[in-house]
PDB file of C-alpha atoms in Angstrom:
ATOM      1  CA  MET S   1      67.552 274.181 -11.483  1.00  0.00           C
ATOM      2  CA  ASP S   2      66.815 277.750 -11.175  1.00  0.00           C
ATOM      3  CA  ILE S   3      66.059 280.153  -8.348  1.00  0.00           C
ATOM      4  CA  PRO S   4      63.365 282.266  -9.987  1.00  0.00           C
ATOM      5  CA  ASP S   5      62.425 284.153  -5.977  1.00  0.00           C
ATOM      6  CA  ARG S   6      64.651 287.064  -6.118  1.00  0.00           C
ATOM      7  CA  ASP S   7      64.830 287.637  -3.023  1.00  0.00           C
ATOM      8  CA  ARG S   8      66.186 283.950  -2.168  1.00  0.00           C
ATOM      9  CA  ARG S   9      68.647 284.764  -5.358  1.00  0.00           C
ATOM     10  CA  ASP S  10      70.160 288.081  -3.274  1.00  0.00           C
ATOM     11  CA  TRP S  11      70.354 285.910  -0.166  1.00  0.00           C
ATOM     12  CA  LEU S  12      72.635 283.153  -1.697  1.00  0.00           C
ATOM     13  CA  GLU S  13      74.555 286.267  -2.910  1.00  0.00           C
ATOM     14  CA  GLU S  14      74.420 288.100   0.051  1.00  0.00           C
ATOM     15  CA  HIS S  15      75.086 284.860   2.122  1.00  0.00           C
ATOM     16  CA  MET S  16      77.708 282.676   0.618  1.00  0.00           C
ATOM     17  CA  GLU S  17      78.962 284.082  -2.834  1.00  0.00           C
ATOM     18  CA  ARG S  18      80.016 287.344  -1.255  1.00  0.00           C
ATOM     19  CA  HIS S  19      81.996 285.413   1.368  1.00  0.00           C
ATOM     20  CA  ARG S  20      82.990 281.708  -1.159  1.00  0.00           C
ATOM     21  CA  ASN S  21      80.579 280.107   1.316  1.00  0.00           C
ATOM     22  CA  ARG S  22      83.244 280.829   4.690  1.00  0.00           C
ATOM     23  CA  PRO S  23      80.999 282.014   7.146  1.00  0.00           C
ATOM     24  CA  GLN S  24      83.438 283.234  10.258  1.00  0.00           C
ATOM     25  CA  LEU S  25      82.296 281.701  13.000  1.00  0.00           C
ATOM     26  CA  SER S  26      83.900 281.887  17.034  1.00  0.00           C
ATOM     27  CA  ALA S  27      85.460 279.212  18.766  1.00  0.00           C
ATOM     28  CA  GLU S  28      82.751 277.566  20.261  1.00  0.00           C
ATOM     29  CA  GLU S  29      80.820 277.434  17.199  1.00  0.00           C
ATOM     30  CA  ARG S  30      83.528 275.598  15.444  1.00  0.00           C
ATOM     31  CA  THR S  31      84.305 273.494  18.536  1.00  0.00           C
ATOM     32  CA  ARG S  32      79.722 272.271  18.835  1.00  0.00           C
ATOM     33  CA  ILE S  33      80.515 271.751  14.496  1.00  0.00           C
ATOM     34  CA  LEU S  34      83.740 269.370  15.243  1.00  0.00           C
ATOM     35  CA  GLU S  35      81.813 267.882  17.743  1.00  0.00           C
ATOM     36  CA  GLY S  36      78.871 267.074  15.350  1.00  0.00           C
ATOM     37  CA  LEU S  37      80.816 265.355  13.041  1.00  0.00           C
ATOM     38  CA  MET S  38      82.888 263.457  15.695  1.00  0.00           C
ATOM     39  CA  MET S  39      79.619 261.608  16.571  1.00  0.00           C
ATOM     40  CA  ALA S  40      78.616 261.267  13.092  1.00  0.00           C
ATOM     41  CA  ASP S  41      81.822 259.212  12.035  1.00  0.00           C
ATOM     42  CA  ALA S  42      82.024 257.263  15.370  1.00  0.00           C
ATOM     43  CA  PHE S  43      78.002 255.901  15.072  1.00  0.00           C
ATOM     44  CA  GLU S  44      79.315 254.861  11.170  1.00  0.00           C
ATOM     45  CA  GLN S  45      82.717 253.876  12.805  1.00  0.00           C
ATOM     46  CA  PHE S  46      80.683 250.952  15.363  1.00  0.00           C
ATOM     47  CA  LEU S  47      78.604 249.868  13.214  1.00  0.00           C
ATOM     48  CA  HIS S  48      80.278 248.911  10.706  1.00  0.00           C
ATOM     49  CA  VAL S  49      83.042 246.940  12.945  1.00  0.00           C
ATOM     50  CA  LYS S  50      80.060 245.438  15.189  1.00  0.00           C
ATOM     51  CA  TYR S  51      77.930 244.689  12.557  1.00  0.00           C
ATOM     52  CA  VAL S  52      79.491 243.323   9.475  1.00  0.00           C
ATOM     53  CA  GLY S  53      77.753 243.396   6.098  1.00  0.00           C
ATOM     54  CA  GLN S  54      73.955 244.589   7.329  1.00  0.00           C
ATOM     55  CA  LYS S  55      72.792 246.712   5.490  1.00  0.00           C
ATOM     56  CA  ARG S  56      72.551 250.646   6.770  1.00  0.00           C
ATOM     57  CA  PHE S  57      73.014 252.714   4.290  1.00  0.00           C
ATOM     58  CA  SER S  58      75.957 254.863   6.066  1.00  0.00           C
ATOM     59  CA  LEU S  59      76.278 258.438   6.280  1.00  0.00           C
ATOM     60  CA  GLU S  60      80.091 257.970   5.577  1.00  0.00           C
ATOM     61  CA  GLY S  61      81.087 260.804   3.331  1.00  0.00           C
ATOM     62  CA  ALA S  62      78.330 263.111   3.962  1.00  0.00           C
ATOM     63  CA  ALA S  63      78.502 263.510   8.234  1.00  0.00           C
ATOM     64  CA  THR S  64      77.853 267.130   7.830  1.00  0.00           C
ATOM     65  CA  LEU S  65      74.679 266.602   7.881  1.00  0.00           C
ATOM     66  CA  VAL S  66      74.700 266.357  11.194  1.00  0.00           C
ATOM     67  CA  PRO S  67      75.834 269.226  12.169  1.00  0.00           C
ATOM     68  CA  MET S  68      74.502 271.370   9.581  1.00  0.00           C
ATOM     69  CA  LEU S  69      69.992 269.899  10.974  1.00  0.00           C
ATOM     70  CA  ASP S  70      71.522 270.698  14.547  1.00  0.00           C
ATOM     71  CA  SER S  71      72.544 274.447  13.513  1.00  0.00           C
ATOM     72  CA  LEU S  72      68.851 274.394  11.426  1.00  0.00           C
ATOM     73  CA  ILE S  73      67.347 273.058  14.737  1.00  0.00           C
ATOM     74  CA  GLU S  74      68.869 276.297  16.869  1.00  0.00           C
ATOM     75  CA  THR S  75      67.480 278.713  14.339  1.00  0.00           C
ATOM     76  CA  ALA S  76      64.061 277.414  13.930  1.00  0.00           C
ATOM     77  CA  ALA S  77      63.824 277.487  17.650  1.00  0.00           C
ATOM     78  CA  SER S  78      64.987 281.016  17.383  1.00  0.00           C
ATOM     79  CA  MET S  79      62.080 281.920  15.099  1.00  0.00           C
ATOM     80  CA  ASP S  80      59.742 280.324  17.988  1.00  0.00           C
ATOM     81  CA  VAL S  81      59.205 277.512  15.482  1.00  0.00           C
ATOM     82  CA  GLU S  82      56.723 274.830  17.853  1.00  0.00           C
ATOM     83  CA  GLN S  83      57.494 271.522  14.873  1.00  0.00           C
ATOM     84  CA  LEU S  84      60.350 270.881  12.327  1.00  0.00           C
ATOM     85  CA  VAL S  85      58.776 267.718  10.641  1.00  0.00           C
ATOM     86  CA  ILE S  86      61.282 266.159   8.089  1.00  0.00           C
ATOM     87  CA  GLY S  87      61.646 263.782   5.134  1.00  0.00           C
ATOM     88  CA  MET S  88      64.745 261.662   4.036  1.00  0.00           C
ATOM     89  CA  PRO S  89      65.914 258.674   2.088  1.00  0.00           C
ATOM     90  CA  HIS S  90      67.162 256.076   3.907  1.00  0.00           C
ATOM     91  CA  ARG S  91      70.764 257.118   3.367  1.00  0.00           C
ATOM     92  CA  GLY S  92      72.415 258.888   7.097  1.00  0.00           C
ATOM     93  CA  ARG S  93      68.334 257.516   8.408  1.00  0.00           C
ATOM     94  CA  LEU S  94      70.191 255.773  11.852  1.00  0.00           C
ATOM     95  CA  ASN S  95      72.684 258.558  12.057  1.00  0.00           C
ATOM     96  CA  VAL S  96      69.779 261.266  12.139  1.00  0.00           C
ATOM     97  CA  LEU S  97      67.935 259.572  14.423  1.00  0.00           C
ATOM     98  CA  ALA S  98      70.456 258.931  17.059  1.00  0.00           C
ATOM     99  CA  ASN S  99      72.211 261.901  16.600  1.00  0.00           C
ATOM    100  CA  THR S 100      69.745 264.774  15.655  1.00  0.00           C
ATOM    101  CA  LEU S 101      66.657 262.733  17.260  1.00  0.00           C
ATOM    102  CA  GLY S 102      67.724 261.130  19.903  1.00  0.00           C
ATOM    103  CA  LYS S 103      66.089 258.267  19.985  1.00  0.00           C
ATOM    104  CA  PRO S 104      68.014 255.678  22.251  1.00  0.00           C
ATOM    105  CA  LEU S 105      71.002 253.823  21.536  1.00  0.00           C
ATOM    106  CA  GLU S 106      69.841 250.856  22.829  1.00  0.00           C
ATOM    107  CA  ARG S 107      67.054 250.791  20.602  1.00  0.00           C
ATOM    108  CA  VAL S 108      68.730 252.056  16.971  1.00  0.00           C
ATOM    109  CA  PHE S 109      71.241 249.104  18.632  1.00  0.00           C
ATOM    110  CA  GLY S 110      68.561 246.537  18.986  1.00  0.00           C
ATOM    111  CA  GLU S 111      67.106 246.502  15.455  1.00  0.00           C
ATOM    112  CA  PHE S 112      70.669 244.936  14.585  1.00  0.00           C
ATOM    113  CA  GLU S 113      69.324 242.314  16.380  1.00  0.00           C
ATOM    114  CA  SER S 114      67.766 238.781  15.306  1.00  0.00           C
ATOM    115  CA  ALA S 115      65.349 238.898  18.318  1.00  0.00           C
ATOM    116  CA  PHE S 116      64.402 242.437  17.176  1.00  0.00           C
ATOM    117  CA  GLY S 117      61.098 243.430  18.091  1.00  0.00           C
ATOM    118  CA  PRO S 118      59.366 246.290  19.657  1.00  0.00           C
ATOM    119  CA  GLU S 119      56.834 246.680  22.489  1.00  0.00           C
ATOM    120  CA  ASP S 120      53.984 248.321  21.074  1.00  0.00           C
ATOM    121  CA  MET S 121      55.098 245.968  17.889  1.00  0.00           C
ATOM    122  CA  GLN S 122      54.617 248.886  15.914  1.00  0.00           C
ATOM    123  CA  ASP S 123      57.469 248.370  13.640  1.00  0.00           C
ATOM    124  CA  GLN S 124      57.225 244.869  13.640  1.00  0.00           C
ATOM    125  CA  GLY S 125      57.947 243.649  10.216  1.00  0.00           C
ATOM    126  CA  ASP S 126      59.736 246.653   9.343  1.00  0.00           C
ATOM    127  CA  VAL S 127      63.412 247.004   8.151  1.00  0.00           C
ATOM    128  CA  LYS S 128      65.555 249.188  10.194  1.00  0.00           C
ATOM    129  CA  TYR S 129      66.088 252.429   8.266  1.00  0.00           C
ATOM    130  CA  HIS S 130      62.732 252.606   6.861  1.00  0.00           C
ATOM    131  CA  LEU S 131      61.899 253.860  10.767  1.00  0.00           C
ATOM    132  CA  GLY S 132      60.560 257.368  11.810  1.00  0.00           C
ATOM    133  CA  TYR S 133      60.754 258.700  15.073  1.00  0.00           C
ATOM    134  CA  SER S 134      58.972 261.835  17.331  1.00  0.00           C
ATOM    135  CA  SER S 135      61.393 263.582  20.191  1.00  0.00           C
ATOM    136  CA  ARG S 136      61.608 266.491  22.173  1.00  0.00           C
ATOM    137  CA  ARG S 137      64.471 268.920  21.699  1.00  0.00           C
ATOM    138  CA  GLU S 138      65.898 271.536  24.112  1.00  0.00           C
ATOM    139  CA  THR S 139      67.786 273.710  22.166  1.00  0.00           C
ATOM    140  CA  ARG S 140      70.924 275.531  23.766  1.00  0.00           C
ATOM    141  CA  SER S 141      68.428 278.887  24.066  1.00  0.00           C
ATOM    142  CA  GLY S 142      66.463 277.514  25.902  1.00  0.00           C
ATOM    143  CA  ARG S 143      63.679 276.893  23.900  1.00  0.00           C
ATOM    144  CA  SER S 144      62.020 273.596  22.607  1.00  0.00           C
ATOM    145  CA  LEU S 145      60.295 272.438  19.716  1.00  0.00           C
ATOM    146  CA  GLN S 146      59.053 268.422  18.505  1.00  0.00           C
ATOM    147  CA  LEU S 147      60.857 266.543  15.693  1.00  0.00           C
ATOM    148  CA  THR S 148      59.342 263.906  13.685  1.00  0.00           C
ATOM    149  CA  LEU S 149      60.915 262.589  11.010  1.00  0.00           C
ATOM    150  CA  HIS S 150      58.102 260.483   8.774  1.00  0.00           C
ATOM    151  CA  TYR S 151      58.467 256.439   8.230  1.00  0.00           C
ATOM    152  CA  ASN S 152      59.683 256.222   4.164  1.00  0.00           C
ATOM    153  CA  PRO S 153      59.607 252.492   3.219  1.00  0.00           C
ATOM    154  CA  SER S 154      60.678 254.393  -0.459  1.00  0.00           C
ATOM    155  CA  HIS S 155      63.735 255.213  -2.383  1.00  0.00           C
ATOM    156  CA  LEU S 156      61.547 257.393  -5.222  1.00  0.00           C
ATOM    157  CA  GLU S 157      61.219 260.321  -2.358  1.00  0.00           C
ATOM    158  CA  PHE S 158      57.660 259.943  -2.129  1.00  0.00           C
ATOM    159  CA  VAL S 159      57.667 260.583   1.437  1.00  0.00           C
ATOM    160  CA  ASN S 160      58.415 264.412   0.659  1.00  0.00           C
ATOM    161  CA  PRO S 161      54.579 265.106  -0.614  1.00  0.00           C
ATOM    162  CA  VAL S 162      54.070 262.806   2.520  1.00  0.00           C
ATOM    163  CA  VAL S 163      55.733 265.417   4.534  1.00  0.00           C
ATOM    164  CA  LEU S 164      54.018 268.031   2.733  1.00  0.00           C
ATOM    165  CA  GLY S 165      50.711 266.963   3.141  1.00  0.00           C
ATOM    166  CA  SER S 166      51.399 266.459   6.686  1.00  0.00           C
ATOM    167  CA  VAL S 167      52.582 270.048   7.948  1.00  0.00           C
ATOM    168  CA  ARG S 168      49.706 271.706   5.640  1.00  0.00           C
ATOM    169  CA  ALA S 169      47.267 269.937   7.671  1.00  0.00           C
ATOM    170  CA  ARG S 170      49.278 270.323  11.312  1.00  0.00           C
ATOM    171  CA  GLN S 171      49.041 274.626  10.310  1.00  0.00           C
ATOM    172  CA  GLY S 172      45.267 274.190   9.110  1.00  0.00           C
ATOM    173  CA  LEU S 173      44.213 272.597  12.480  1.00  0.00           C
ATOM    174  CA  ALA S 174      46.654 274.781  14.248  1.00  0.00           C
ATOM    175  CA  GLY S 175      45.393 278.227  12.521  1.00  0.00           C
ATOM    176  CA  ASP S 176      49.183 278.692  11.456  1.00  0.00           C
ATOM    177  CA  ALA S 177      47.917 281.390   8.087  1.00  0.00           C
ATOM    178  CA  ALA S 178      51.825 282.477   8.172  1.00  0.00           C
ATOM    179  CA  ARG S 179      52.907 278.832   8.015  1.00  0.00           C
ATOM    180  CA  THR S 180      55.724 280.223  10.428  1.00  0.00           C
ATOM    181  CA  ARG S 181      55.422 277.300  13.102  1.00  0.00           C
ATOM    182  CA  PHE S 182      55.101 273.783  11.660  1.00  0.00           C
ATOM    183  CA  TRP S 183      58.001 273.474   9.425  1.00  0.00           C
ATOM    184  CA  PRO S 184      58.600 270.621   6.479  1.00  0.00           C
ATOM    185  CA  VAL S 185      62.233 269.776   6.113  1.00  0.00           C
ATOM    186  CA  LEU S 186      63.448 268.264   3.027  1.00  0.00           C
ATOM    187  CA  ILE S 187      66.538 266.144   2.833  1.00  0.00           C
ATOM    188  CA  HIS S 188      67.035 264.883  -1.119  1.00  0.00           C
ATOM    189  CA  GLY S 189      68.840 262.033  -1.597  1.00  0.00           C
ATOM    190  CA  GLU S 190      69.735 261.472  -5.208  1.00  0.00           C
ATOM    191  CA  ALA S 191      71.605 263.725  -7.789  1.00  0.00           C
ATOM    192  CA  ALA S 192      68.765 263.256 -10.155  1.00  0.00           C
ATOM    193  CA  PHE S 193      67.032 265.859  -8.555  1.00  0.00           C
ATOM    194  CA  ALA S 194      65.037 267.365 -12.163  1.00  0.00           C
ATOM    195  CA  ALA S 195      64.709 263.657 -13.450  1.00  0.00           C
ATOM    196  CA  LYS S 196      62.962 262.906 -10.422  1.00  0.00           C
ATOM    197  CA  ALA S 197      59.313 263.512 -11.736  1.00  0.00           C
ATOM    198  CA  SER S 198      57.821 263.455  -8.045  1.00  0.00           C
ATOM    199  CA  CYS S 199      60.810 266.743  -7.218  1.00  0.00           C
ATOM    200  CA  PRO S 200      60.314 268.812  -9.895  1.00  0.00           C
ATOM    201  CA  ARG S 201      56.221 268.552  -9.231  1.00  0.00           C
ATOM    202  CA  ARG S 202      56.715 269.618  -5.760  1.00  0.00           C
ATOM    203  CA  SER S 203      58.919 272.513  -5.808  1.00  0.00           C
ATOM    204  CA  CYS S 204      56.540 274.210  -8.640  1.00  0.00           C
ATOM    205  CA  SER S 205      54.080 273.459  -6.800  1.00  0.00           C
ATOM    206  CA  GLY S 206      55.442 275.159  -3.274  1.00  0.00           C
ATOM    207  CA  ASP S 207      54.681 278.516  -3.232  1.00  0.00           C
ATOM    208  CA  CYS S 208      50.626 277.555  -5.226  1.00  0.00           C
ATOM    209  CA  ARG S 209      48.407 278.695  -2.536  1.00  0.00           C
ATOM    210  CA  PRO S 210      46.198 275.946  -1.925  1.00  0.00           C
ATOM    211  CA  THR S 211      49.098 273.409  -1.509  1.00  0.00           C
ATOM    212  CA  THR S 212      52.029 275.591  -0.135  1.00  0.00           C
ATOM    213  CA  SER S 213      53.848 274.562   3.323  1.00  0.00           C
ATOM    214  CA  ALA S 214      56.410 277.001   3.063  1.00  0.00           C
ATOM    215  CA  ALA S 215      58.614 274.180   2.862  1.00  0.00           C
ATOM    216  CA  ARG S 216      62.094 274.314   4.028  1.00  0.00           C
ATOM    217  CA  CYS S 217      63.905 272.425   1.630  1.00  0.00           C
ATOM    218  CA  THR S 218      68.142 270.795   2.338  1.00  0.00           C
TER     219      THR S 218
END
């Protein structure tokens, strides 16, 4: 996949290739990243031991997603972003719900039990790794922003255009003409990015004026 935007290519060359993608981090930043990795791994290990054989689409092998999202949230808050709307696949969703969006662990673990039945009945009949969640998160800088993880019942990346349309509507209703207060974050879950029809179409339409929402893709 080519990056046609010269400014983005220059940014990658300056911030990644120049330093061989090894940023100089302070001791505090390194500790925070390590804590995120440990929380993500501990969560998966607990589920593996407690709920043997249950389908959960583990984040094992990709635990860096948790500290990476933490960094994105902190950066977004520093830029006065009001809301991040996230679209992601099944893999790692339970971990992100617990460690990034702060969904109560008793609710996450309760959904593994046979007696699972949400009080408001909103989620009834769906599986745990399809579910979404929304929460308010306080950042280390003292700012706060809204986090929303969209429901995703499909393996086919169909959640991506749903997220983009949702954010475009939020931007329009809020008068966010600059598209800086509401960010869509799309996390791709498969290696066949170019072959998955909805992905190149979304990428090609991302800069079109009628459909753009200034997507942030991971």
